[in-house]
PDB file of C-alpha atoms in Angstrom:
ATOM      1  CA  UNK A   5     -11.095  -7.378   0.836  1.00 51.00           C
ATOM      2  CA  UNK A   6     -13.169  -9.620   3.057  1.00 63.00           C
ATOM      3  CA  UNK A   7     -13.307  -8.543   6.701  1.00 68.00           C
ATOM      4  CA  UNK A   8     -11.624 -11.327   8.655  1.00 85.00           C
ATOM      5  CA  UNK A   9     -11.687  -9.635  12.088  1.00 95.00           C
ATOM      6  CA  UNK A  10     -14.334  -7.283  13.492  1.00 96.00           C
ATOM      7  CA  UNK A  11     -14.221  -6.063  17.081  1.00 97.00           C
ATOM      8  CA  UNK A  12     -17.083  -3.943  18.380  1.00 96.00           C
ATOM      9  CA  UNK A  13     -16.873  -2.025  21.678  1.00 97.00           C
ATOM     10  CA  UNK A  14     -14.449  -4.516  23.236  1.00 97.00           C
ATOM     11  CA  UNK A  15     -13.638  -4.057  26.926  1.00 96.00           C
ATOM     12  CA  UNK A  16     -11.353  -6.124  29.130  1.00 96.00           C
ATOM     13  CA  UNK A  17     -10.648  -5.559  32.825  1.00 95.00           C
ATOM     14  CA  UNK A  18      -8.273  -7.572  34.966  1.00 92.00           C
ATOM     15  CA  UNK A  19      -8.742  -7.945  38.747  1.00 89.00           C
ATOM     16  CA  UNK A  20     -12.105  -6.110  38.725  1.00 87.00           C
ATOM     17  CA  UNK A  21     -13.245  -4.692  42.037  1.00 82.00           C
ATOM     18  CA  UNK A  22      -9.779  -4.849  43.608  1.00 88.00           C
ATOM     19  CA  UNK A  23      -6.998  -2.342  44.175  1.00 84.00           C
ATOM     20  CA  UNK A  24      -5.146  -4.003  41.299  1.00 83.00           C
ATOM     21  CA  UNK A  25      -7.976  -3.398  38.808  1.00 87.00           C
ATOM     22  CA  UNK A  26      -6.646  -2.687  35.309  1.00 89.00           C
ATOM     23  CA  UNK A  27      -8.786  -1.586  32.362  1.00 91.00           C
ATOM     24  CA  UNK A  28      -6.691  -3.267  29.689  1.00 95.00           C
ATOM     25  CA  UNK A  29      -9.041  -2.491  26.783  1.00 97.00           C
ATOM     26  CA  UNK A  30     -11.651   0.262  26.842  1.00 96.00           C
ATOM     27  CA  UNK A  31     -14.325   0.352  24.116  1.00 97.00           C
ATOM     28  CA  UNK A  32     -12.130  -0.787  21.214  1.00 97.00           C
ATOM     29  CA  UNK A  33     -13.875  -1.019  17.832  1.00 97.00           C
ATOM     30  CA  UNK A  34     -11.779  -2.276  14.954  1.00 95.00           C
ATOM     31  CA  UNK A  35     -12.075  -3.976  11.559  1.00 96.00           C
ATOM     32  CA  UNK A  36      -9.150  -5.805   9.958  1.00 96.00           C
ATOM     33  CA  UNK A  37      -9.679  -6.981   6.364  1.00 95.00           C
ATOM     34  CA  UNK A  38      -8.049 -10.154   5.082  1.00 95.00           C
ATOM     35  CA  UNK A  39      -4.528  -9.553   3.813  1.00 95.00           C
ATOM     36  CA  UNK A  40      -3.823  -6.616   6.155  1.00 96.00           C
ATOM     37  CA  UNK A  41      -0.320  -5.913   7.485  1.00 97.00           C
ATOM     38  CA  UNK A  42      -0.764  -4.137  10.846  1.00 97.00           C
ATOM     39  CA  UNK A  43       1.513  -2.903  13.609  1.00 97.00           C
ATOM     40  CA  UNK A  44       0.125  -2.393  17.121  1.00 97.00           C
ATOM     41  CA  UNK A  45       2.048   0.136  19.216  1.00 96.00           C
ATOM     42  CA  UNK A  46       1.730   1.770  22.612  1.00 93.00           C
ATOM     43  CA  UNK A  47       3.496   2.139  25.945  1.00 91.00           C
ATOM     44  CA  UNK A  48       3.868  -0.791  28.318  1.00 89.00           C
ATOM     45  CA  UNK A  49       0.470  -1.536  29.813  1.00 89.00           C
ATOM     46  CA  UNK A  50      -1.413   0.158  26.958  1.00 93.00           C
ATOM     47  CA  UNK A  51      -3.276  -3.053  26.111  1.00 95.00           C
ATOM     48  CA  UNK A  52      -1.310  -4.267  23.082  1.00 95.00           C
ATOM     49  CA  UNK A  53      -0.844  -7.878  24.141  1.00 93.00           C
ATOM     50  CA  UNK A  54      -4.389  -8.064  25.498  1.00 96.00           C
ATOM     51  CA  UNK A  55      -5.700  -6.957  22.114  1.00 97.00           C
ATOM     52  CA  UNK A  56      -3.568  -9.573  20.359  1.00 96.00           C
ATOM     53  CA  UNK A  57      -4.718 -12.297  22.769  1.00 95.00           C
ATOM     54  CA  UNK A  58      -8.380 -11.450  22.226  1.00 95.00           C
ATOM     55  CA  UNK A  59      -7.952 -11.365  18.449  1.00 96.00           C
ATOM     56  CA  UNK A  60      -6.146 -14.730  18.637  1.00 96.00           C
ATOM     57  CA  UNK A  61      -8.852 -16.282  20.849  1.00 95.00           C
ATOM     58  CA  UNK A  62      -6.396 -16.765  23.699  1.00 93.00           C
ATOM     59  CA  UNK A  63      -8.509 -14.497  25.910  1.00 92.00           C
ATOM     60  CA  UNK A  64     -12.118 -13.322  25.917  1.00 91.00           C
ATOM     61  CA  UNK A  65     -13.536  -9.827  26.352  1.00 93.00           C
ATOM     62  CA  UNK A  66     -15.744  -8.778  29.268  1.00 93.00           C
ATOM     63  CA  UNK A  67     -17.948  -6.708  26.978  1.00 94.00           C
ATOM     64  CA  UNK A  68     -18.396  -6.233  23.267  1.00 95.00           C
ATOM     65  CA  UNK A  69     -18.642  -8.490  20.236  1.00 95.00           C
ATOM     66  CA  UNK A  70     -16.019 -10.264  18.143  1.00 95.00           C
ATOM     67  CA  UNK A  71     -16.778 -11.564  14.669  1.00 94.00           C
ATOM     68  CA  UNK A  72     -14.230 -13.796  12.918  1.00 93.00           C
ATOM     69  CA  UNK A  73     -14.939 -14.404   9.225  1.00 89.00           C
ATOM     70  CA  UNK A  74     -18.544 -13.461   9.850  1.00 88.00           C
ATOM     71  CA  UNK A  75     -18.971 -15.785  12.820  1.00 89.00           C
ATOM     72  CA  UNK A  76     -19.712 -14.361  16.263  1.00 92.00           C
ATOM     73  CA  UNK A  77     -17.145 -15.901  18.606  1.00 91.00           C
ATOM     74  CA  UNK A  78     -17.572 -13.864  21.799  1.00 79.00           C
ATOM     75  CA  UNK A  79     -19.811 -16.438  23.476  1.00 79.00           C
ATOM     76  CA  UNK A  80     -18.163 -19.666  22.271  1.00 86.00           C
ATOM     77  CA  UNK A  81     -16.849 -22.230  24.763  1.00 88.00           C
ATOM     78  CA  UNK A  82     -13.225 -23.271  25.199  1.00 89.00           C
ATOM     79  CA  UNK A  83     -13.373 -26.264  22.834  1.00 89.00           C
ATOM     80  CA  UNK A  84     -14.897 -24.259  19.990  1.00 88.00           C
ATOM     81  CA  UNK A  85     -12.447 -21.390  20.543  1.00 90.00           C
ATOM     82  CA  UNK A  86      -9.516 -23.803  20.487  1.00 88.00           C
ATOM     83  CA  UNK A  87     -10.699 -25.309  17.209  1.00 86.00           C
ATOM     84  CA  UNK A  88     -11.078 -21.894  15.595  1.00 89.00           C
ATOM     85  CA  UNK A  89      -7.746 -20.709  16.965  1.00 91.00           C
ATOM     86  CA  UNK A  90      -5.916 -23.694  15.491  1.00 87.00           C
ATOM     87  CA  UNK A  91      -7.682 -23.306  12.156  1.00 87.00           C
ATOM     88  CA  UNK A  92      -7.260 -19.568  11.590  1.00 92.00           C
ATOM     89  CA  UNK A  93      -4.213 -18.327  13.518  1.00 95.00           C
ATOM     90  CA  UNK A  94      -0.489 -18.880  13.750  1.00 95.00           C
ATOM     91  CA  UNK A  95       1.490 -17.323  16.623  1.00 95.00           C
ATOM     92  CA  UNK A  96       5.055 -15.989  16.757  1.00 93.00           C
ATOM     93  CA  UNK A  97       6.589 -14.932  20.085  1.00 86.00           C
ATOM     94  CA  UNK A  98       9.615 -12.877  21.107  1.00 83.00           C
ATOM     95  CA  UNK A  99      11.294 -15.806  22.886  1.00 87.00           C
ATOM     96  CA  UNK A 100      10.708 -18.160  19.920  1.00 88.00           C
ATOM     97  CA  UNK A 101       9.106 -20.849  22.190  1.00 90.00           C
ATOM     98  CA  UNK A 102      11.021 -23.674  20.509  1.00 94.00           C
ATOM     99  CA  UNK A 103      11.231 -26.927  22.457  1.00 94.00           C
ATOM    100  CA  UNK A 104      14.811 -27.793  23.524  1.00 95.00           C
ATOM    101  CA  UNK A 105      15.857 -31.331  22.693  1.00 93.00           C
ATOM    102  CA  UNK A 106      13.590 -31.437  19.640  1.00 96.00           C
ATOM    103  CA  UNK A 107      14.886 -30.884  16.133  1.00 97.00           C
ATOM    104  CA  UNK A 108      13.741 -28.031  13.934  1.00 97.00           C
ATOM    105  CA  UNK A 109      11.673 -30.532  11.964  1.00 97.00           C
ATOM    106  CA  UNK A 110       9.976 -31.793  15.130  1.00 96.00           C
ATOM    107  CA  UNK A 111       9.304 -28.273  16.405  1.00 96.00           C
ATOM    108  CA  UNK A 112       7.663 -27.204  13.155  1.00 96.00           C
ATOM    109  CA  UNK A 113       5.653 -30.429  12.919  1.00 95.00           C
ATOM    110  CA  UNK A 114       4.027 -30.027  16.356  1.00 91.00           C
ATOM    111  CA  UNK A 115       0.882 -28.185  15.178  1.00 90.00           C
ATOM    112  CA  UNK A 116       0.299 -30.879  12.560  1.00 90.00           C
ATOM    113  CA  UNK A 117       0.866 -33.755  14.981  1.00 86.00           C
ATOM    114  CA  UNK A 118      -1.665 -32.308  17.432  1.00 80.00           C
ATOM    115  CA  UNK A 119      -4.021 -31.220  14.668  1.00 77.00           C
ATOM    116  CA  UNK A 120      -5.911 -33.226  12.094  1.00 76.00           C
ATOM    117  CA  UNK A 121      -3.193 -33.582   9.439  1.00 81.00           C
ATOM    118  CA  UNK A 122      -2.687 -37.008   7.933  1.00 86.00           C
ATOM    119  CA  UNK A 123       0.679 -38.629   8.634  1.00 88.00           C
ATOM    120  CA  UNK A 124       1.617 -38.543   4.951  1.00 89.00           C
ATOM    121  CA  UNK A 125       1.123 -34.761   4.866  1.00 91.00           C
ATOM    122  CA  UNK A 126       3.467 -33.865   7.701  1.00 93.00           C
ATOM    123  CA  UNK A 127       6.892 -34.186   6.078  1.00 94.00           C
ATOM    124  CA  UNK A 128       6.079 -32.305   2.846  1.00 95.00           C
ATOM    125  CA  UNK A 129       4.307 -29.512   4.707  1.00 95.00           C
ATOM    126  CA  UNK A 130       7.172 -29.057   7.188  1.00 96.00           C
ATOM    127  CA  UNK A 131       9.703 -28.953   4.366  1.00 96.00           C
ATOM    128  CA  UNK A 132       7.515 -26.559   2.388  1.00 96.00           C
ATOM    129  CA  UNK A 133       7.372 -23.955   5.158  1.00 96.00           C
ATOM    130  CA  UNK A 134      11.047 -24.275   6.072  1.00 96.00           C
ATOM    131  CA  UNK A 135      11.913 -23.543   2.460  1.00 95.00           C
ATOM    132  CA  UNK A 136       9.403 -20.712   2.397  1.00 94.00           C
ATOM    133  CA  UNK A 137      11.133 -18.883   5.277  1.00 94.00           C
ATOM    134  CA  UNK A 138      14.604 -19.540   3.872  1.00 93.00           C
ATOM    135  CA  UNK A 139      15.947 -22.266   6.189  1.00 95.00           C
ATOM    136  CA  UNK A 140      15.413 -25.548   4.296  1.00 94.00           C
ATOM    137  CA  UNK A 141      18.751 -26.949   5.480  1.00 95.00           C
ATOM    138  CA  UNK A 142      18.046 -26.690   9.231  1.00 96.00           C
ATOM    139  CA  UNK A 143      15.492 -29.459   9.779  1.00 95.00           C
ATOM    140  CA  UNK A 144      17.930 -31.777  11.613  1.00 96.00           C
ATOM    141  CA  UNK A 145      19.422 -29.034  13.794  1.00 96.00           C
ATOM    142  CA  UNK A 146      18.445 -28.322  17.413  1.00 97.00           C
ATOM    143  CA  UNK A 147      17.378 -24.932  18.810  1.00 95.00           C
ATOM    144  CA  UNK A 148      20.624 -24.470  20.752  1.00 95.00           C
ATOM    145  CA  UNK A 149      22.531 -24.736  17.458  1.00 96.00           C
ATOM    146  CA  UNK A 150      20.652 -21.849  15.840  1.00 95.00           C
ATOM    147  CA  UNK A 151      21.186 -18.092  15.772  1.00 94.00           C
ATOM    148  CA  UNK A 152      18.426 -15.796  16.965  1.00 93.00           C
ATOM    149  CA  UNK A 153      17.347 -15.021  13.417  1.00 93.00           C
ATOM    150  CA  UNK A 154      17.254 -18.701  12.518  1.00 95.00           C
ATOM    151  CA  UNK A 155      15.163 -19.463  15.596  1.00 94.00           C
ATOM    152  CA  UNK A 156      12.636 -16.803  14.648  1.00 93.00           C
ATOM    153  CA  UNK A 157      12.413 -18.078  11.074  1.00 94.00           C
ATOM    154  CA  UNK A 158      11.751 -21.554  12.441  1.00 95.00           C
ATOM    155  CA  UNK A 159       9.078 -20.080  14.725  1.00 95.00           C
ATOM    156  CA  UNK A 160       7.476 -18.402  11.700  1.00 95.00           C
ATOM    157  CA  UNK A 161       7.591 -21.698   9.812  1.00 96.00           C
ATOM    158  CA  UNK A 162       5.815 -23.403  12.718  1.00 95.00           C
ATOM    159  CA  UNK A 163       3.161 -20.659  12.681  1.00 95.00           C
ATOM    160  CA  UNK A 164       2.637 -21.201   8.941  1.00 95.00           C
ATOM    161  CA  UNK A 165       2.517 -24.993   8.864  1.00 95.00           C
ATOM    162  CA  UNK A 166      -1.219 -25.203   9.619  1.00 92.00           C
ATOM    163  CA  UNK A 167      -1.866 -22.788   6.716  1.00 93.00           C
ATOM    164  CA  UNK A 168      -3.484 -20.095   8.860  1.00 94.00           C
ATOM    165  CA  UNK A 169      -5.314 -17.067   7.522  1.00 94.00           C
ATOM    166  CA  UNK A 170      -3.591 -14.745  10.000  1.00 96.00           C
ATOM    167  CA  UNK A 171      -0.237 -14.589  11.798  1.00 97.00           C
ATOM    168  CA  UNK A 172      -0.142 -12.828  15.179  1.00 97.00           C
ATOM    169  CA  UNK A 173       3.311 -11.824  16.409  1.00 96.00           C
ATOM    170  CA  UNK A 174       4.183 -10.344  19.817  1.00 94.00           C
ATOM    171  CA  UNK A 175       7.471  -8.382  19.722  1.00 94.00           C
ATOM    172  CA  UNK A 176       8.981 -10.865  17.220  1.00 93.00           C
ATOM    173  CA  UNK A 177      12.206  -8.871  16.805  1.00 92.00           C
ATOM    174  CA  UNK A 178      12.638  -7.892  20.454  1.00 89.00           C
ATOM    175  CA  UNK A 179      15.451 -10.391  21.064  1.00 86.00           C
ATOM    176  CA  UNK A 180      17.252  -9.680  17.784  1.00 90.00           C
ATOM    177  CA  UNK A 181      19.811  -7.135  16.602  1.00 92.00           C
ATOM    178  CA  UNK A 182      18.635  -4.569  14.061  1.00 92.00           C
ATOM    179  CA  UNK A 183      20.086  -6.323  10.992  1.00 94.00           C
ATOM    180  CA  UNK A 184      18.532  -9.655  11.913  1.00 93.00           C
ATOM    181  CA  UNK A 185      15.291  -7.883  12.825  1.00 93.00           C
ATOM    182  CA  UNK A 186      15.091  -6.433   9.314  1.00 94.00           C
ATOM    183  CA  UNK A 187      15.685  -9.883   7.820  1.00 93.00           C
ATOM    184  CA  UNK A 188      12.851 -11.298   9.918  1.00 93.00           C
ATOM    185  CA  UNK A 189      10.571  -8.431   8.866  1.00 95.00           C
ATOM    186  CA  UNK A 190      11.350  -9.163   5.216  1.00 95.00           C
ATOM    187  CA  UNK A 191      10.183 -12.696   5.961  1.00 94.00           C
ATOM    188  CA  UNK A 192       6.931 -11.338   7.418  1.00 95.00           C
ATOM    189  CA  UNK A 193       6.539  -9.092   4.364  1.00 95.00           C
ATOM    190  CA  UNK A 194       6.788 -12.103   2.060  1.00 95.00           C
ATOM    191  CA  UNK A 195       4.265 -13.995   4.191  1.00 95.00           C
ATOM    192  CA  UNK A 196       1.856 -11.063   3.940  1.00 96.00           C
ATOM    193  CA  UNK A 197       2.378 -10.749   0.188  1.00 96.00           C
ATOM    194  CA  UNK A 198       1.165 -14.336  -0.135  1.00 95.00           C
ATOM    195  CA  UNK A 199      -2.222 -13.150   1.176  1.00 95.00           C
ATOM    196  CA  UNK A 200      -1.917 -13.923   4.885  1.00 96.00           C
ATOM    197  CA  UNK A 201      -2.996 -11.260   7.387  1.00 97.00           C
ATOM    198  CA  UNK A 202      -0.104 -10.236   9.672  1.00 97.00           C
ATOM    199  CA  UNK A 203      -0.595  -8.351  12.959  1.00 97.00           C
ATOM    200  CA  UNK A 204       2.528  -7.426  14.930  1.00 97.00           C
ATOM    201  CA  UNK A 205       2.789  -5.946  18.418  1.00 96.00           C
ATOM    202  CA  UNK A 206       5.991  -3.922  18.583  1.00 94.00           C
ATOM    203  CA  UNK A 207       7.798  -1.074  20.323  1.00 90.00           C
ATOM    204  CA  UNK A 208      10.162  -0.777  17.363  1.00 91.00           C
ATOM    205  CA  UNK A 209       9.558   1.939  14.782  1.00 92.00           C
ATOM    206  CA  UNK A 210      11.588  -0.029  12.224  1.00 93.00           C
ATOM    207  CA  UNK A 211       9.195  -2.963  12.570  1.00 94.00           C
ATOM    208  CA  UNK A 212       6.166  -0.692  12.271  1.00 95.00           C
ATOM    209  CA  UNK A 213       7.619   0.882   9.114  1.00 95.00           C
ATOM    210  CA  UNK A 214       7.277  -2.452   7.304  1.00 95.00           C
ATOM    211  CA  UNK A 215       3.541  -2.520   8.018  1.00 97.00           C
ATOM    212  CA  UNK A 216       0.914  -0.665   5.989  1.00 96.00           C
ATOM    213  CA  UNK A 217      -1.378   0.124   8.916  1.00 97.00           C
ATOM    214  CA  UNK A 218      -0.684   1.349  12.431  1.00 97.00           C
ATOM    215  CA  UNK A 219      -2.920   0.852  15.463  1.00 97.00           C
ATOM    216  CA  UNK A 220      -1.891   2.859  18.520  1.00 97.00           C
ATOM    217  CA  UNK A 221      -3.243   2.156  21.996  1.00 97.00           C
ATOM    218  CA  UNK A 222      -3.121   4.415  25.064  1.00 96.00           C
ATOM    219  CA  UNK A 223      -4.536   3.227  28.388  1.00 94.00           C
ATOM    220  CA  UNK A 224      -6.614   0.587  26.640  1.00 96.00           C
ATOM    221  CA  UNK A 225      -8.123   2.951  24.076  1.00 97.00           C
ATOM    222  CA  UNK A 226      -7.487   2.978  20.350  1.00 97.00           C
ATOM    223  CA  UNK A 227      -6.131   6.480  19.704  1.00 97.00           C
ATOM    224  CA  UNK A 228      -4.811   6.089  16.165  1.00 95.00           C
ATOM    225  CA  UNK A 229      -5.853   3.820  13.313  1.00 95.00           C
ATOM    226  CA  UNK A 230      -4.407   4.702   9.945  1.00 93.00           C
ATOM    227  CA  UNK A 231      -1.488   4.493   7.586  1.00 91.00           C
ATOM    228  CA  UNK A 232       1.947   3.946   9.074  1.00 85.00           C
ATOM    229  CA  UNK A 233       3.614   7.383   9.201  1.00 76.00           C
ATOM    230  CA  UNK A 234       6.445   7.820   6.708  1.00 64.00           C
ATOM    231  CA  UNK A 235       9.916   7.699   8.190  1.00 51.00           C
TER     232      UNK A 235
END
């Protein structure tokens, strides 16, 4: 498989030189081939979200190199990073981040409206991804009319609508009961089986069990990188 993500000796420190200094990532080297299905685990403060934000071009490292699809991105400016982020990544968050007062259709369409999609493409692409995640009948509903599982499926649809090469999810089942969490993970499994890279930050062993690869962080260091342990 083609290497989509390559991190080399990545370091990130917050509040350097102060009493609040935190070494969020410490010399992390990592390669993630296209089509991977990865879980990222670790205690609170281990650096999980920082790693996800750097991979997703939402944050930049202090040291080290980041290559995305063979392109060095560590030194790119904000405009170039934003363009790459919108082209290659979709994001799914624990709190769903749906806009109240906007329909499901409108929420899912937002990345297309603010991207470069032609007007005639928006409706079929929104309907395509809603069907893909199993909620084709919800497009006229509002977020406050949806269950937690439905909200997360809509959030996944929104992440997919720009046809990204990778989905990055931060505790996507954290606000859901276990049954609904498993249903959402089946949705992620189907997304991954279509060829899209999926990287999930999670505390939940059930979520990690769906993934084929486990990355474990401790105090900003990568301490385990291998197959997800059975059971």
